[in-house]
Amino acid sequence: MLRLNDMLITESNPSSYISESFRSLRTYIRQQVIGHKDRGTVLLLTSPESGAGKTTLLANIGVTFAQEGKKVALVDCNLHKPALHEIFGMENTGGLSAYLRGGASSKSIVRHGGLELSIIPGGDTLYNAADLLGSERMTDLLEELKREYDMILLDSAPALNYTDARLIAGMTDGVILVAKHGRTKRDDLRKTKQLMEQASATLVGIVMNQVK
């Protein structure tokens, strides 16, 4: 696996109680979302605001699925402030933005993170991210990933700040809302839930992050 930072506790300390919490979340996701089908499951993680920890959460969930032998793709769809590449110690070059603009192929934007884990970094920030994320090219990418991977986890920009998550949500098998204990407001969480429902997305659950 690539040079990782301390945020990937499921890889650096798999016997910790925090890692066990991620494995419990993996089990919950499997029970709620993954059915008997011949192609991969697409799951979106979003939050009402930035700083809720959804990118770290997504990365650790991805590692737990890879640790049990699943082929996993992590896609950074936060084209306003991409961060997934930092967790995995890779350059934020090319990536999803290059593919959506038509300047790169789907194969060329995939980075391999060891195990059965692949990462698609966000790449350059885009002012018109919503237009591109809601495009047919994005739909085509997800269809291709579903044929190749068991689990596809999508990170996104905060749902109350940008329309991106609402556009992506309808392309997925389910959405997990991430809230930060002591920071995320109940009303903001309710509004985000309503936005996902308006997008005809399936709400898998709400994860309260950093509970002491």
PDB file of C-alpha atoms in Angstrom:
ATOM      1  CA  MET A   1       0.000   0.000   0.000  1.00  0.00           C
ATOM      2  CA  LEU A   2       1.099   3.574  -0.534  1.00  0.00           C
ATOM      3  CA  ARG A   3       2.655   5.688   2.189  1.00  0.00           C
ATOM      4  CA  LEU A   4      -0.313   6.429   4.443  1.00  0.00           C
ATOM      5  CA  ASN A   5      -0.888   8.967   7.176  1.00  0.00           C
ATOM      6  CA  ASP A   6      -2.235   8.400  10.664  1.00  0.00           C
ATOM      7  CA  MET A   7      -5.844   8.960   9.620  1.00  0.00           C
ATOM      8  CA  LEU A   8      -6.004   5.442   8.159  1.00  0.00           C
ATOM      9  CA  ILE A   9      -6.179   3.680  11.494  1.00  0.00           C
ATOM     10  CA  THR A  10      -7.830   0.598   9.970  1.00  0.00           C
ATOM     11  CA  GLU A  11      -4.544  -0.071   8.156  1.00  0.00           C
ATOM     12  CA  SER A  12      -2.034   1.183  10.742  1.00  0.00           C
ATOM     13  CA  ASN A  13      -3.759  -0.274  13.837  1.00  0.00           C
ATOM     14  CA  PRO A  14      -6.410  -2.813  12.776  1.00  0.00           C
ATOM     15  CA  SER A  15      -6.760  -4.232  16.294  1.00  0.00           C
ATOM     16  CA  SER A  16      -7.847  -0.922  17.858  1.00  0.00           C
ATOM     17  CA  TYR A  17     -11.391  -0.318  19.072  1.00  0.00           C
ATOM     18  CA  ILE A  18     -11.737   2.444  16.470  1.00  0.00           C
ATOM     19  CA  SER A  19     -10.924  -0.024  13.699  1.00  0.00           C
ATOM     20  CA  GLU A  20     -13.518  -2.373  15.148  1.00  0.00           C
ATOM     21  CA  SER A  21     -16.058   0.462  14.917  1.00  0.00           C
ATOM     22  CA  PHE A  22     -15.291   0.786  11.218  1.00  0.00           C
ATOM     23  CA  ARG A  23     -15.735  -2.948  10.763  1.00  0.00           C
ATOM     24  CA  SER A  24     -19.108  -2.707  12.496  1.00  0.00           C
ATOM     25  CA  LEU A  25     -20.063   0.046  10.060  1.00  0.00           C
ATOM     26  CA  ARG A  26     -18.920  -2.179   7.195  1.00  0.00           C
ATOM     27  CA  THR A  27     -21.238  -4.916   8.440  1.00  0.00           C
ATOM     28  CA  TYR A  28     -24.125  -2.473   8.681  1.00  0.00           C
ATOM     29  CA  ILE A  29     -23.530  -1.264   5.131  1.00  0.00           C
ATOM     30  CA  ARG A  30     -23.392  -4.820   3.861  1.00  0.00           C
ATOM     31  CA  GLN A  31     -26.687  -5.648   5.520  1.00  0.00           C
ATOM     32  CA  GLN A  32     -28.464  -2.497   4.387  1.00  0.00           C
ATOM     33  CA  VAL A  33     -27.167  -1.911   0.874  1.00  0.00           C
ATOM     34  CA  ILE A  34     -25.335  -4.797  -0.708  1.00  0.00           C
ATOM     35  CA  GLY A  35     -27.753  -7.230  -2.274  1.00  0.00           C
ATOM     36  CA  HIS A  36     -27.461 -10.246  -4.510  1.00  0.00           C
ATOM     37  CA  LYS A  37     -26.347  -8.736  -7.788  1.00  0.00           C
ATOM     38  CA  ASP A  38     -23.650  -9.205 -10.332  1.00  0.00           C
ATOM     39  CA  ARG A  39     -22.131  -5.733 -10.190  1.00  0.00           C
ATOM     40  CA  GLY A  40     -20.696  -3.314  -7.672  1.00  0.00           C
ATOM     41  CA  THR A  41     -22.462  -1.171  -5.109  1.00  0.00           C
ATOM     42  CA  VAL A  42     -22.105   2.629  -5.266  1.00  0.00           C
ATOM     43  CA  LEU A  43     -22.306   4.493  -1.966  1.00  0.00           C
ATOM     44  CA  LEU A  44     -22.082   8.264  -1.451  1.00  0.00           C
ATOM     45  CA  LEU A  45     -20.798   9.872   1.736  1.00  0.00           C
ATOM     46  CA  THR A  46     -21.743  13.491   2.310  1.00  0.00           C
ATOM     47  CA  SER A  47     -22.224  15.924   5.179  1.00  0.00           C
ATOM     48  CA  PRO A  48     -24.074  19.196   5.752  1.00  0.00           C
ATOM     49  CA  GLU A  49     -20.859  21.165   6.234  1.00  0.00           C
ATOM     50  CA  SER A  50     -17.119  20.812   5.798  1.00  0.00           C
ATOM     51  CA  GLY A  51     -14.978  19.450   8.611  1.00  0.00           C
ATOM     52  CA  ALA A  52     -17.260  16.574   9.587  1.00  0.00           C
ATOM     53  CA  GLY A  53     -14.590  13.983   8.808  1.00  0.00           C
ATOM     54  CA  LYS A  54     -16.367  12.217   5.945  1.00  0.00           C
ATOM     55  CA  THR A  55     -13.223  11.821   3.805  1.00  0.00           C
ATOM     56  CA  THR A  56     -11.355  10.053   6.608  1.00  0.00           C
ATOM     57  CA  LEU A  57     -14.436   7.963   7.321  1.00  0.00           C
ATOM     58  CA  LEU A  58     -14.762   6.984   3.666  1.00  0.00           C
ATOM     59  CA  ALA A  59     -11.098   5.991   3.403  1.00  0.00           C
ATOM     60  CA  ASN A  60     -11.243   3.772   6.476  1.00  0.00           C
ATOM     61  CA  ILE A  61     -14.467   2.097   5.367  1.00  0.00           C
ATOM     62  CA  GLY A  62     -12.812   1.405   2.032  1.00  0.00           C
ATOM     63  CA  VAL A  63      -9.829  -0.217   3.714  1.00  0.00           C
ATOM     64  CA  THR A  64     -12.067  -2.511   5.796  1.00  0.00           C
ATOM     65  CA  PHE A  65     -13.847  -3.748   2.679  1.00  0.00           C
ATOM     66  CA  ALA A  66     -10.503  -4.313   0.958  1.00  0.00           C
ATOM     67  CA  GLN A  67      -9.215  -6.191   4.006  1.00  0.00           C
ATOM     68  CA  GLU A  68     -11.978  -8.750   3.615  1.00  0.00           C
ATOM     69  CA  GLY A  69     -11.070  -9.305  -0.024  1.00  0.00           C
ATOM     70  CA  LYS A  70     -13.487  -6.966  -1.771  1.00  0.00           C
ATOM     71  CA  LYS A  71     -12.303  -4.984  -4.775  1.00  0.00           C
ATOM     72  CA  VAL A  72     -12.847  -1.337  -3.793  1.00  0.00           C
ATOM     73  CA  ALA A  73     -12.691   2.010  -5.608  1.00  0.00           C
ATOM     74  CA  LEU A  74     -12.628   5.323  -3.734  1.00  0.00           C
ATOM     75  CA  VAL A  75     -13.571   8.351  -5.822  1.00  0.00           C
ATOM     76  CA  ASP A  76     -12.979  11.950  -4.748  1.00  0.00           C
ATOM     77  CA  CYS A  77     -15.997  13.825  -6.116  1.00  0.00           C
ATOM     78  CA  ASN A  78     -15.259  16.920  -4.031  1.00  0.00           C
ATOM     79  CA  LEU A  79     -13.934  18.994  -6.903  1.00  0.00           C
ATOM     80  CA  HIS A  80     -14.056  22.177  -4.809  1.00  0.00           C
ATOM     81  CA  LYS A  81     -11.604  20.950  -2.173  1.00  0.00           C
ATOM     82  CA  PRO A  82     -10.278  17.463  -2.971  1.00  0.00           C
ATOM     83  CA  ALA A  83      -8.563  15.742  -0.043  1.00  0.00           C
ATOM     84  CA  LEU A  84      -8.628  11.981  -0.599  1.00  0.00           C
ATOM     85  CA  HIS A  85      -5.174  12.003  -2.207  1.00  0.00           C
ATOM     86  CA  GLU A  86      -3.658  13.426   0.986  1.00  0.00           C
ATOM     87  CA  ILE A  87      -4.797  10.454   3.056  1.00  0.00           C
ATOM     88  CA  PHE A  88      -3.150   8.034   0.644  1.00  0.00           C
ATOM     89  CA  GLY A  89      -0.006  10.102   0.105  1.00  0.00           C
ATOM     90  CA  MET A  90      -0.397  10.568  -3.637  1.00  0.00           C
ATOM     91  CA  GLU A  91      -0.279  13.462  -6.071  1.00  0.00           C
ATOM     92  CA  ASN A  92      -3.544  15.158  -6.952  1.00  0.00           C
ATOM     93  CA  THR A  93      -2.836  15.124 -10.681  1.00  0.00           C
ATOM     94  CA  GLY A  94      -5.188  14.154 -13.482  1.00  0.00           C
ATOM     95  CA  GLY A  95      -7.998  12.555 -11.564  1.00  0.00           C
ATOM     96  CA  LEU A  96     -11.744  12.863 -11.872  1.00  0.00           C
ATOM     97  CA  SER A  97     -11.725  16.459 -13.102  1.00  0.00           C
ATOM     98  CA  ALA A  98      -9.466  15.534 -16.035  1.00  0.00           C
ATOM     99  CA  TYR A  99     -11.768  12.672 -16.981  1.00  0.00           C
ATOM    100  CA  LEU A 100     -14.956  14.752 -16.741  1.00  0.00           C
ATOM    101  CA  ARG A 101     -13.480  17.458 -18.949  1.00  0.00           C
ATOM    102  CA  GLY A 102     -12.676  14.812 -21.547  1.00  0.00           C
ATOM    103  CA  GLY A 103      -8.920  15.086 -21.252  1.00  0.00           C
ATOM    104  CA  ALA A 104      -8.257  11.651 -19.734  1.00  0.00           C
ATOM    105  CA  SER A 105      -9.539   8.103 -20.031  1.00  0.00           C
ATOM    106  CA  SER A 106     -11.209   6.292 -17.145  1.00  0.00           C
ATOM    107  CA  LYS A 107      -8.282   3.865 -16.864  1.00  0.00           C
ATOM    108  CA  SER A 108      -5.647   6.604 -16.665  1.00  0.00           C
ATOM    109  CA  ILE A 109      -7.129   8.327 -13.607  1.00  0.00           C
ATOM    110  CA  VAL A 110      -7.063   5.259 -11.331  1.00  0.00           C
ATOM    111  CA  ARG A 111      -4.279   5.024  -8.730  1.00  0.00           C
ATOM    112  CA  HIS A 112      -3.601   1.757  -6.930  1.00  0.00           C
ATOM    113  CA  GLY A 113      -3.370   1.813  -3.155  1.00  0.00           C
ATOM    114  CA  GLY A 114      -2.512  -1.811  -2.399  1.00  0.00           C
ATOM    115  CA  LEU A 115      -4.722  -4.704  -1.345  1.00  0.00           C
ATOM    116  CA  GLU A 116      -7.694  -4.515  -3.722  1.00  0.00           C
ATOM    117  CA  LEU A 117      -8.019  -0.770  -3.230  1.00  0.00           C
ATOM    118  CA  SER A 118      -8.009   1.801  -6.044  1.00  0.00           C
ATOM    119  CA  ILE A 119      -8.238   5.573  -5.678  1.00  0.00           C
ATOM    120  CA  ILE A 120      -9.434   8.196  -8.140  1.00  0.00           C
ATOM    121  CA  PRO A 121      -8.243  11.594  -6.875  1.00  0.00           C
ATOM    122  CA  GLY A 122     -10.255  14.723  -7.534  1.00  0.00           C
ATOM    123  CA  GLY A 123      -7.649  16.562  -9.574  1.00  0.00           C
ATOM    124  CA  ASP A 124      -7.969  20.239 -10.378  1.00  0.00           C
ATOM    125  CA  THR A 125     -10.712  22.244  -8.692  1.00  0.00           C
ATOM    126  CA  LEU A 126     -13.538  23.209 -11.032  1.00  0.00           C
ATOM    127  CA  TYR A 127     -15.903  26.177 -10.865  1.00  0.00           C
ATOM    128  CA  ASN A 128     -18.468  24.194 -12.883  1.00  0.00           C
ATOM    129  CA  ALA A 129     -18.139  20.977 -10.886  1.00  0.00           C
ATOM    130  CA  ALA A 130     -21.896  20.476 -10.617  1.00  0.00           C
ATOM    131  CA  ASP A 131     -22.367  20.586 -14.389  1.00  0.00           C
ATOM    132  CA  LEU A 132     -19.720  17.920 -14.925  1.00  0.00           C
ATOM    133  CA  LEU A 133     -20.690  15.679 -12.005  1.00  0.00           C
ATOM    134  CA  GLY A 134     -24.265  15.592 -13.286  1.00  0.00           C
ATOM    135  CA  SER A 135     -23.175  14.752 -16.813  1.00  0.00           C
ATOM    136  CA  GLU A 136     -23.528  11.577 -18.837  1.00  0.00           C
ATOM    137  CA  ARG A 137     -19.766  11.131 -18.630  1.00  0.00           C
ATOM    138  CA  MET A 138     -20.030  10.734 -14.842  1.00  0.00           C
ATOM    139  CA  THR A 139     -22.812   8.204 -15.267  1.00  0.00           C
ATOM    140  CA  ASP A 140     -20.672   6.266 -17.733  1.00  0.00           C
ATOM    141  CA  LEU A 141     -17.748   6.224 -15.285  1.00  0.00           C
ATOM    142  CA  LEU A 142     -19.882   4.795 -12.478  1.00  0.00           C
ATOM    143  CA  GLU A 143     -21.285   2.125 -14.778  1.00  0.00           C
ATOM    144  CA  GLU A 144     -17.757   1.141 -15.736  1.00  0.00           C
ATOM    145  CA  LEU A 145     -16.618   1.029 -12.110  1.00  0.00           C
ATOM    146  CA  LYS A 146     -19.605  -1.124 -11.147  1.00  0.00           C
ATOM    147  CA  ARG A 147     -18.511  -3.709 -13.682  1.00  0.00           C
ATOM    148  CA  GLU A 148     -14.979  -3.830 -12.243  1.00  0.00           C
ATOM    149  CA  TYR A 149     -15.335  -3.258  -8.474  1.00  0.00           C
ATOM    150  CA  ASP A 150     -17.402  -4.723  -5.659  1.00  0.00           C
ATOM    151  CA  MET A 151     -17.719  -1.458  -3.734  1.00  0.00           C
ATOM    152  CA  ILE A 152     -17.437   2.101  -5.050  1.00  0.00           C
ATOM    153  CA  LEU A 153     -17.336   4.825  -2.372  1.00  0.00           C
ATOM    154  CA  LEU A 154     -17.840   8.441  -3.424  1.00  0.00           C
ATOM    155  CA  ASP A 155     -16.729  11.469  -1.432  1.00  0.00           C
ATOM    156  CA  SER A 156     -18.506  14.752  -2.118  1.00  0.00           C
ATOM    157  CA  ALA A 157     -18.541  18.429  -1.308  1.00  0.00           C
ATOM    158  CA  PRO A 158     -20.760  19.520   1.642  1.00  0.00           C
ATOM    159  CA  ALA A 159     -24.391  19.124   0.647  1.00  0.00           C
ATOM    160  CA  LEU A 160     -25.603  22.470   2.010  1.00  0.00           C
ATOM    161  CA  ASN A 161     -22.825  24.459   0.355  1.00  0.00           C
ATOM    162  CA  TYR A 162     -22.968  22.939  -3.130  1.00  0.00           C
ATOM    163  CA  THR A 163     -25.459  21.096  -5.330  1.00  0.00           C
ATOM    164  CA  ASP A 164     -22.916  18.376  -6.207  1.00  0.00           C
ATOM    165  CA  ALA A 165     -24.070  15.776  -3.678  1.00  0.00           C
ATOM    166  CA  ARG A 166     -27.683  16.109  -4.806  1.00  0.00           C
ATOM    167  CA  LEU A 167     -26.688  15.431  -8.398  1.00  0.00           C
ATOM    168  CA  ILE A 168     -24.549  12.408  -7.542  1.00  0.00           C
ATOM    169  CA  ALA A 169     -26.970  10.915  -5.014  1.00  0.00           C
ATOM    170  CA  GLY A 170     -29.439   9.788  -7.650  1.00  0.00           C
ATOM    171  CA  MET A 171     -26.712   7.739  -9.352  1.00  0.00           C
ATOM    172  CA  THR A 172     -25.948   5.685  -6.242  1.00  0.00           C
ATOM    173  CA  ASP A 173     -27.325   2.700  -4.360  1.00  0.00           C
ATOM    174  CA  GLY A 174     -27.333   4.621  -1.099  1.00  0.00           C
ATOM    175  CA  VAL A 175     -26.169   7.672   0.854  1.00  0.00           C
ATOM    176  CA  ILE A 176     -24.545   7.926   4.270  1.00  0.00           C
ATOM    177  CA  LEU A 177     -24.764  11.289   6.026  1.00  0.00           C
ATOM    178  CA  VAL A 178     -21.808  12.175   8.216  1.00  0.00           C
ATOM    179  CA  ALA A 179     -22.251  14.530  11.171  1.00  0.00           C
ATOM    180  CA  LYS A 180     -19.638  15.745  13.646  1.00  0.00           C
ATOM    181  CA  HIS A 181     -20.535  15.453  17.308  1.00  0.00           C
ATOM    182  CA  GLY A 182     -20.843  18.865  18.941  1.00  0.00           C
ATOM    183  CA  ARG A 183     -20.584  20.721  15.640  1.00  0.00           C
ATOM    184  CA  THR A 184     -23.220  19.650  13.127  1.00  0.00           C
ATOM    185  CA  LYS A 185     -26.531  21.352  13.803  1.00  0.00           C
ATOM    186  CA  ARG A 186     -29.621  19.190  13.984  1.00  0.00           C
ATOM    187  CA  ASP A 187     -31.483  21.489  11.587  1.00  0.00           C
ATOM    188  CA  ASP A 188     -28.668  21.293   9.027  1.00  0.00           C
ATOM    189  CA  LEU A 189     -28.751  17.518   9.232  1.00  0.00           C
ATOM    190  CA  ARG A 190     -32.505  17.550   8.686  1.00  0.00           C
ATOM    191  CA  LYS A 191     -32.146  19.833   5.663  1.00  0.00           C
ATOM    192  CA  THR A 192     -29.464  17.578   4.168  1.00  0.00           C
ATOM    193  CA  LYS A 193     -31.661  14.529   4.668  1.00  0.00           C
ATOM    194  CA  GLN A 194     -34.502  16.284   2.854  1.00  0.00           C
ATOM    195  CA  LEU A 195     -32.210  17.204  -0.039  1.00  0.00           C
ATOM    196  CA  MET A 196     -31.139  13.583  -0.450  1.00  0.00           C
ATOM    197  CA  GLU A 197     -34.758  12.438  -0.390  1.00  0.00           C
ATOM    198  CA  GLN A 198     -35.632  15.020  -3.045  1.00  0.00           C
ATOM    199  CA  ALA A 199     -32.853  13.531  -5.171  1.00  0.00           C
ATOM    200  CA  SER A 200     -34.602  10.137  -4.879  1.00  0.00           C
ATOM    201  CA  ALA A 201     -31.615   8.738  -2.998  1.00  0.00           C
ATOM    202  CA  THR A 202     -31.780   5.867  -0.530  1.00  0.00           C
ATOM    203  CA  LEU A 203     -30.616   7.022   2.898  1.00  0.00           C
ATOM    204  CA  VAL A 204     -28.563   4.205   4.404  1.00  0.00           C
ATOM    205  CA  GLY A 205     -27.916   5.927   7.720  1.00  0.00           C
ATOM    206  CA  ILE A 206     -26.344   8.776   9.652  1.00  0.00           C
ATOM    207  CA  VAL A 207     -22.892   8.426  11.185  1.00  0.00           C
ATOM    208  CA  MET A 208     -22.052  10.622  14.162  1.00  0.00           C
ATOM    209  CA  ASN A 209     -18.323  11.231  13.985  1.00  0.00           C
ATOM    210  CA  GLN A 210     -15.883  11.938  16.846  1.00  0.00           C
ATOM    211  CA  VAL A 211     -18.187  10.980  19.674  1.00  0.00           C
ATOM    212  CA  LYS A 212     -16.168  10.844  22.886  1.00  0.00           C
TER     213      LYS A 212
END
